[in-house]
Tab-separated table of C-alpha atoms and ligand atoms in Angstrom:
chain	number	residue	atom	x	y	z
A	963	MET	CA	-20.407	-43.642	-1.076
A	964	THR	CA	-18.926	-42.568	-4.432
A	965	ILE	CA	-15.172	-42.415	-4.907
A	966	SER	CA	-14.107	-40.345	-7.934
A	967	ALA	CA	-10.454	-39.408	-7.439
A	968	GLY	CA	-8.434	-41.956	-9.500
A	969	ALA	CA	-8.353	-40.979	-13.193
A	970	ASP	CA	-8.746	-37.258	-12.499
A	971	ARG	CA	-5.840	-37.224	-10.082
A	972	ALA	CA	-3.609	-39.100	-12.497
A	973	TRP	CA	-4.240	-36.395	-15.122
A	974	SER	CA	-3.642	-33.518	-12.704
A	975	ASP	CA	-0.495	-35.217	-11.283
A	976	GLU	CA	0.910	-35.326	-14.807
A	977	ALA	CA	-0.155	-31.708	-15.481
A	978	ILE	CA	1.620	-30.492	-12.322
A	979	ARG	CA	4.712	-32.501	-13.243
A	980	ARG	CA	4.809	-30.856	-16.680
A	981	ILE	CA	4.546	-27.367	-15.180
A	982	ASP	CA	7.215	-28.088	-12.558
A	983	ALA	CA	9.488	-29.573	-15.224
A	984	GLU	CA	9.045	-26.423	-17.348
A	985	GLY	CA	10.041	-24.302	-14.349
A	986	ASN	CA	13.015	-26.516	-13.634
A	987	ARG	CA	14.281	-26.117	-17.206
A	988	SER	CA	13.959	-22.320	-17.057
A	989	ALA	CA	16.479	-19.706	-15.923
A	990	ASP	CA	15.601	-16.716	-13.743
A	991	THR	CA	15.106	-13.270	-15.285
A	992	HIS	CA	17.880	-10.659	-15.112
A	993	LEU	CA	18.141	-7.908	-12.522
A	994	LEU	CA	19.847	-5.198	-14.584
A	995	ALA	CA	21.804	-2.344	-13.017
A	996	LEU	CA	20.775	0.865	-14.795
A	997	PRO	CA	23.523	3.294	-15.772
A	998	ILE	CA	22.290	6.619	-14.398
A	999	PRO	CA	24.113	9.886	-13.651
A	1000	GLU	CA	26.381	9.730	-10.583
A	1001	SER	CA	24.902	13.030	-9.412
A	1002	TRP	CA	21.525	11.348	-8.815
A	1003	GLY	CA	23.090	9.683	-5.767
A	1004	ILE	CA	21.185	6.408	-6.066
A	1005	ASP	CA	21.503	2.926	-7.575
A	1006	VAL	CA	18.603	1.769	-9.745
A	1007	TYR	CA	17.974	-1.816	-10.855
A	1008	LEU	CA	15.507	-3.088	-13.399
A	1009	LYS	CA	13.914	-6.523	-13.055
A	1010	ASP	CA	13.539	-7.582	-16.672
A	1011	GLU	CA	10.555	-9.935	-16.666
A	1012	SER	CA	10.441	-9.934	-20.466
A	1013	THR	CA	13.143	-12.609	-20.668
A	1014	HIS	CA	10.819	-15.461	-19.684
A	1015	ARG	CA	10.209	-18.282	-22.175
A	1016	THR	CA	7.048	-16.633	-23.545
A	1017	GLY	CA	8.554	-13.123	-23.578
A	1018	SER	CA	5.629	-12.092	-21.370
A	1019	LEU	CA	5.815	-10.335	-18.003
A	1020	LYS	CA	3.062	-12.636	-16.796
A	1021	HIS	CA	4.881	-15.948	-17.152
A	1022	ARG	CA	5.281	-16.363	-13.363
A	1023	LEU	CA	1.629	-15.458	-12.795
A	1024	ALA	CA	0.378	-17.859	-15.471
A	1025	ARG	CA	2.415	-20.694	-13.933
A	1026	SER	CA	0.985	-19.903	-10.483
A	1027	LEU	CA	-2.608	-19.632	-11.746
A	1028	PHE	CA	-2.394	-23.006	-13.505
A	1029	LEU	CA	-0.924	-24.671	-10.419
A	1030	PHE	CA	-3.568	-23.031	-8.192
A	1031	GLY	CA	-6.355	-24.188	-10.526
A	1032	LEU	CA	-4.929	-27.714	-10.621
A	1033	VAL	CA	-4.445	-28.130	-6.859
A	1034	ASN	CA	-7.972	-26.782	-6.291
A	1035	GLY	CA	-9.383	-29.355	-8.711
A	1036	TRP	CA	-10.750	-26.552	-10.935
A	1037	ILE	CA	-8.696	-27.454	-14.022
A	1038	ARG	CA	-9.555	-30.863	-15.392
A	1039	GLU	CA	-8.627	-32.925	-18.407
A	1040	GLY	CA	-10.063	-31.423	-21.608
A	1041	ALA	CA	-11.378	-28.244	-19.920
A	1042	THR	CA	-11.270	-25.039	-21.973
A	1043	ILE	CA	-9.241	-22.400	-20.108
A	1044	VAL	CA	-10.690	-18.886	-20.444
A	1045	GLU	CA	-9.066	-15.637	-19.330
A	1046	ALA	CA	-9.855	-11.920	-19.318
A	1047	SER	CA	-6.622	-10.147	-20.188
A	1048	SER	CA	-5.028	-7.066	-21.659
A	1049	GLY	CA	-2.763	-9.501	-23.512
A	1050	SER	CA	0.343	-10.429	-21.544
A	1051	THR	CA	-1.291	-12.945	-19.196
A	1052	ALA	CA	-3.104	-14.553	-22.109
A	1053	VAL	CA	0.178	-15.088	-23.988
A	1054	SER	CA	1.682	-17.040	-21.080
A	1055	GLU	CA	-1.538	-18.885	-20.286
A	1056	ALA	CA	-1.881	-19.966	-23.924
A	1057	TYR	CA	1.630	-21.418	-23.629
A	1058	PHE	CA	0.808	-23.384	-20.436
A	1059	ALA	CA	-2.577	-24.531	-21.813
A	1060	GLN	CA	-0.759	-25.919	-24.861
A	1061	LEU	CA	1.768	-27.621	-22.547
A	1062	LEU	CA	-1.179	-29.423	-20.866
A	1063	GLY	CA	-3.099	-30.073	-24.111
A	1064	LEU	CA	-6.022	-27.806	-23.116
A	1065	PRO	CA	-7.966	-25.419	-25.405
A	1066	PHE	CA	-7.482	-21.735	-24.486
A	1067	VAL	CA	-9.634	-18.656	-25.144
A	1068	ALA	CA	-8.356	-15.120	-24.426
A	1069	VAL	CA	-11.023	-12.451	-23.869
A	1070	MET	CA	-9.516	-9.070	-24.730
A	1071	THR	CA	-10.354	-5.679	-26.176
A	1072	ARG	CA	-10.129	-5.199	-29.924
A	1073	SER	CA	-7.299	-2.718	-29.310
A	1074	THR	CA	-4.916	-5.461	-28.057
A	1075	SER	CA	-1.618	-5.308	-29.943
A	1076	PRO	CA	-1.336	-7.531	-33.053
A	1077	GLU	CA	1.956	-8.951	-31.676
A	1078	LYS	CA	0.176	-10.293	-28.573
A	1079	ILE	CA	-2.699	-11.708	-30.636
A	1080	ALA	CA	-0.185	-13.461	-32.922
A	1081	LEU	CA	1.647	-14.965	-29.927
A	1082	ILE	CA	-1.587	-16.272	-28.362
A	1083	GLU	CA	-2.509	-17.899	-31.660
A	1084	GLN	CA	1.006	-19.251	-32.083
A	1085	TYR	CA	0.521	-21.123	-28.783
A	1086	GLY	CA	-2.751	-22.579	-30.093
A	1087	GLY	CA	-5.096	-20.140	-28.297
A	1088	THR	CA	-8.081	-18.315	-29.778
A	1089	CYS	CA	-9.072	-14.694	-29.153
A	1090	HIS	CA	-12.532	-13.397	-28.276
A	1091	PHE	CA	-12.788	-9.623	-28.631
A	1092	VAL	CA	-14.908	-7.039	-26.806
A	1093	ASP	CA	-15.089	-3.268	-27.411
A	1094	ASP	CA	-14.371	-1.977	-23.926
A	1095	ALA	CA	-11.980	-3.118	-21.151
A	1096	SER	CA	-14.836	-3.154	-18.613
A	1097	GLU	CA	-16.626	-5.871	-20.670
A	1098	VAL	CA	-13.891	-8.520	-20.412
A	1099	TYR	CA	-14.994	-9.971	-17.058
A	1100	ASP	CA	-18.611	-10.802	-17.994
A	1101	ALA	CA	-17.601	-11.970	-21.464
A	1102	ALA	CA	-14.979	-14.357	-20.010
A	1103	GLU	CA	-17.510	-15.807	-17.575
A	1104	ARG	CA	-19.960	-16.292	-20.435
A	1105	VAL	CA	-17.409	-18.041	-22.676
A	1106	ALA	CA	-16.419	-20.350	-19.786
A	1107	ALA	CA	-20.090	-21.223	-19.120
A	1108	GLU	CA	-20.768	-21.859	-22.821
A	1109	THR	CA	-17.730	-24.149	-23.222
A	1110	GLY	CA	-18.088	-25.835	-19.817
A	1111	GLY	CA	-14.567	-24.539	-19.192
A	1112	HIS	CA	-12.704	-22.764	-16.402
A	1113	TYR	CA	-12.433	-18.983	-16.097
A	1114	MET	CA	-8.988	-18.364	-14.588
A	1115	ASP	CA	-9.894	-14.855	-13.347
A	1116	GLN	CA	-6.403	-13.451	-12.814
A	1117	PHE	CA	-7.876	-10.241	-11.401
A	1118	THR	CA	-9.329	-12.145	-8.439
A	1119	TYR	CA	-6.770	-14.894	-7.922
A	1120	ALA	CA	-3.379	-13.299	-8.724
A	1121	GLU	CA	-2.800	-12.207	-5.132
A	1122	ARG	CA	-3.491	-15.643	-3.662
A	1123	ALA	CA	-2.111	-17.960	-6.363
A	1124	THR	CA	1.443	-16.783	-5.663
A	1125	ASP	CA	3.187	-17.864	-2.458
A	1126	TRP	CA	4.129	-14.557	-0.798
A	1127	ARG	CA	6.571	-16.256	1.619
A	1128	GLY	CA	8.964	-17.224	-1.188
A	1129	ASN	CA	8.978	-20.302	-3.420
A	1130	ASN	CA	10.889	-18.391	-6.098
A	1131	ASN	CA	8.356	-15.569	-6.305
A	1132	ILE	CA	9.493	-12.297	-7.881
A	1133	ALA	CA	10.316	-10.684	-4.511
A	1134	GLU	CA	12.536	-13.557	-3.387
A	1135	SER	CA	14.248	-13.510	-6.770
A	1136	ILE	CA	14.973	-9.751	-6.525
A	1137	PHE	CA	16.368	-10.001	-2.990
A	1138	ARG	CA	18.525	-13.003	-3.886
A	1139	GLN	CA	19.921	-11.163	-6.915
A	1140	MET	CA	20.658	-8.091	-4.762
A	1141	GLU	CA	22.724	-10.118	-2.244
A	1142	HIS	CA	26.164	-9.111	-3.542
A	1143	GLU	CA	25.365	-5.490	-4.365
A	1144	ARG	CA	26.957	-2.788	-2.231
A	1145	PHE	CA	23.524	-2.028	-0.758
A	1146	PRO	CA	21.764	-5.400	-0.775
A	1147	VAL	CA	18.550	-4.216	0.883
A	1148	PRO	CA	16.825	-1.622	-1.318
A	1149	GLU	CA	15.172	1.417	0.184
A	1150	TRP	CA	12.297	1.216	-2.291
A	1151	VAL	CA	10.821	-1.336	-4.667
A	1152	VAL	CA	8.741	0.292	-7.408
A	1153	VAL	CA	6.198	-1.651	-9.478
A	1154	GLY	CA	3.135	-1.074	-11.660
A	1155	ALA	CA	-0.213	-2.774	-11.030
A	1156	GLY	CA	-2.316	-4.709	-13.531
A	1157	THR	CA	-4.088	-7.196	-11.290
A	1158	GLY	CA	-2.263	-5.893	-8.198
A	1159	GLY	CA	-0.805	-9.367	-7.654
A	1160	THR	CA	2.860	-8.401	-7.979
A	1161	SER	CA	2.556	-5.492	-5.560
A	1162	ALA	CA	0.630	-7.703	-3.095
A	1163	THR	CA	3.337	-10.390	-3.263
A	1164	ILE	CA	6.213	-7.920	-2.857
A	1165	GLY	CA	4.471	-5.975	-0.063
A	1166	ARG	CA	3.711	-9.118	1.921
A	1167	TYR	CA	7.228	-10.502	1.351
A	1168	LEU	CA	8.800	-7.282	2.682
A	1169	ARG	CA	6.707	-7.410	5.854
A	1170	TYR	CA	7.123	-11.155	6.359
A	1171	ASN	CA	10.920	-10.851	6.167
A	1172	ARG	CA	10.899	-7.645	8.247
A	1173	TYR	CA	12.818	-5.668	5.624
A	1174	PRO	CA	12.800	-1.881	6.043
A	1175	THR	CA	12.242	-1.604	2.260
A	1176	ARG	CA	9.160	0.335	1.227
A	1177	LEU	CA	6.861	-0.419	-1.687
A	1178	ALA	CA	5.801	2.197	-4.257
A	1179	VAL	CA	3.217	1.509	-6.960
A	1180	VAL	CA	3.106	3.603	-10.120
A	1181	ASP	CA	-0.235	4.050	-11.870
A	1182	PRO	CA	-1.110	5.459	-15.313
A	1183	GLU	CA	-3.640	8.228	-16.005
A	1184	ASN	CA	-7.319	7.504	-15.257
A	1185	SER	CA	-6.680	4.192	-13.473
A	1186	ALA	CA	-8.917	3.280	-10.510
A	1187	PHE	CA	-5.987	2.004	-8.417
A	1188	TYR	CA	-4.551	5.358	-7.321
A	1189	PRO	CA	-7.834	6.934	-6.114
A	1190	THR	CA	-8.731	3.677	-4.351
A	1191	TRP	CA	-5.415	3.703	-2.484
A	1192	ALA	CA	-5.582	7.455	-1.721
A	1193	GLY	CA	-9.247	7.595	-0.773
A	1194	GLY	CA	-9.705	4.175	0.752
A	1195	SER	CA	-12.861	3.437	-1.242
A	1196	ALA	CA	-13.473	1.640	-4.535
A	1197	ALA	CA	-13.113	4.305	-7.229
A	1198	VAL	CA	-14.161	4.063	-10.876
A	1199	GLY	CA	-11.534	4.711	-13.544
A	1200	GLN	CA	-11.220	4.451	-17.294
A	1201	PRO	CA	-9.412	1.989	-19.562
A	1202	SER	CA	-5.655	2.425	-19.484
A	1203	ARG	CA	-3.532	3.552	-22.419
A	1204	ILE	CA	-0.507	1.758	-20.954
A	1205	GLU	CA	-0.625	-1.921	-21.774
A	1206	GLY	CA	-0.589	-4.239	-18.772
A	1207	ILE	CA	-1.035	-1.673	-15.989
A	1208	GLY	CA	-3.867	0.523	-14.725
A	1209	ARG	CA	-7.480	-0.683	-14.631
A	1210	PRO	CA	-10.977	0.793	-14.944
A	1211	ARG	CA	-11.911	-0.776	-11.579
A	1212	PRO	CA	-9.923	-1.592	-8.412
A	1213	GLU	CA	-9.313	-5.307	-8.899
A	1214	PRO	CA	-9.842	-7.791	-6.040
A	1215	SER	CA	-6.111	-8.665	-6.147
A	1216	PHE	CA	-5.116	-5.046	-5.464
A	1217	ILE	CA	-4.208	-4.793	-1.767
A	1218	PRO	CA	-3.786	-1.073	-0.897
A	1219	SER	CA	-2.699	-1.707	2.702
A	1220	VAL	CA	0.729	-3.127	1.711
A	1221	ILE	CA	1.609	-0.073	-0.423
A	1222	ASP	CA	3.668	2.734	1.134
A	1223	ALA	CA	3.410	5.233	-1.727
A	1224	MET	CA	1.513	5.536	-4.997
A	1225	ILE	CA	2.538	7.799	-7.858
A	1226	GLN	CA	0.385	8.809	-10.822
A	1227	VAL	CA	2.608	8.868	-13.877
A	1228	PRO	CA	1.597	10.856	-17.002
A	1229	ASP	CA	1.107	8.466	-19.930
A	1230	ALA	CA	3.646	10.369	-22.047
A	1231	ALA	CA	6.277	9.734	-19.355
A	1232	SER	CA	5.376	6.010	-19.239
A	1233	VAL	CA	5.824	5.707	-23.002
A	1234	ALA	CA	9.095	7.673	-22.939
A	1235	ALA	CA	10.477	5.526	-20.095
A	1236	SER	CA	9.521	2.261	-21.755
A	1237	ARG	CA	11.175	3.349	-25.030
A	1238	HIS	CA	14.322	4.369	-23.210
A	1239	LEU	CA	14.431	1.185	-21.111
A	1240	ARG	CA	13.778	-1.015	-24.125
A	1241	SER	CA	16.862	0.341	-25.860
A	1242	PHE	CA	18.843	-0.123	-22.642
A	1243	ALA	CA	17.610	-3.692	-22.065
A	1244	GLY	CA	18.490	-4.503	-25.681
A	1245	SER	CA	21.979	-3.065	-25.207
A	1246	THR	CA	22.619	-5.185	-22.082
A	1247	ARG	CA	22.243	-8.264	-24.229
A	1248	ARG	CA	25.244	-6.909	-26.141
A	1249	GLY	CA	27.358	-5.157	-23.490
A	1250	THR	CA	27.760	-4.330	-19.808
A	1251	ASP	CA	25.366	-2.893	-17.252
A	1252	GLU	CA	27.536	-1.757	-14.376
A	1253	PRO	CA	25.921	0.852	-12.113
A	1254	ALA	CA	27.136	4.403	-12.638
A	1255	ALA	CA	25.618	5.898	-9.509
A	1256	SER	CA	26.042	5.532	-5.757
A	1257	GLY	CA	23.523	5.280	-2.921
A	1258	PRO	CA	21.491	2.727	-1.044
A	1259	GLU	CA	18.156	2.862	-2.841
A	1260	LEU	CA	16.598	0.755	-5.520
A	1261	LEU	CA	14.781	3.919	-6.456
A	1262	ARG	CA	14.150	7.076	-4.495
A	1263	VAL	CA	10.704	8.578	-4.924
A	1264	GLU	CA	10.329	12.297	-4.397
B	682	LIG	C1	4.661	-3.131	-17.101
B	682	LIG	C2	3.963	-3.920	-16.044
B	682	LIG	N1	4.272	-3.708	-14.751
B	682	LIG	C3	3.669	-4.374	-13.772
B	682	LIG	C4	2.696	-5.321	-14.028
B	682	LIG	C5	2.112	-5.962	-12.825
B	682	LIG	O1	1.091	-6.816	-12.977
B	682	LIG	P1	0.205	-7.374	-11.809
B	682	LIG	O2	-0.327	-6.221	-10.991
B	682	LIG	O3	-0.898	-8.082	-12.539
B	682	LIG	O4	0.980	-8.297	-10.977
B	682	LIG	C6	2.346	-5.589	-15.374
B	682	LIG	C7	1.365	-6.559	-15.784
B	682	LIG	O5	1.238	-6.956	-16.923
B	682	LIG	C8	2.993	-4.862	-16.405
B	682	LIG	O6	2.677	-5.060	-17.707
């Protein structure tokens, strides 16, 4: 009989402690009340996931993927961590890899924004570029094999690395922050899908807690998620113009059965909304964000 646990477990115990300590030092992200015209008859809130430590929307996911890899015994001392990403996940994973003293390689398309590349490098990561979004999966597997490292594979594991029952996941955070609003249980939660992990977590959380809230997922032009949800089969799409959401293939973490409605949003509208919301989110760091409208919904979809 061979017993191998000792040294390995001591390293992973320390790695988990460091990640938990980082979480314990961190504050939750804001749930902002959007000022919208009273005549709309609804209240709209914005969960601002950009206020995490790394400024990336994928900070929660990166934390969960590292913990999942550690408790599975997949992430070991000295292992190179490799990820296929459109940028945001890689930023947060580079941060956690640095926290654990592990090398990190992000596999991304050449079109990834220079700001994201700079952040990954700032956290000690390196970038490996491919021409097309559909190439990132094979390239990441190859880099992991060549370095003897671990391919995180957010597109497969996002939906299962996060505890959908709670444990401070994004759904529990939203519902806790809604508690003292005049309508604490939203009629709709609306989210985009990159891996599909966030929508899977929110959809499961709603059902598990028996909330009447419905889940809508917005999808950019040419993404494979919408036709997969509408047609029930795995559709083929094209690379997305909207960073972080929409995919050329329906990812394994995308769970259509928890989604009540899907909406295809024109890319011009996505860009316009993000510009508008960025100026609003910036202004809330200076002023107030009291709701201007009335009504029970987080967002009504028509
Ligand atoms: C704007 C935006 N919305 C939603 C998501 C949801 O991501 P996921 O489906 O991977 O949980 C992302 C991912 O980066 C995003 O950038």
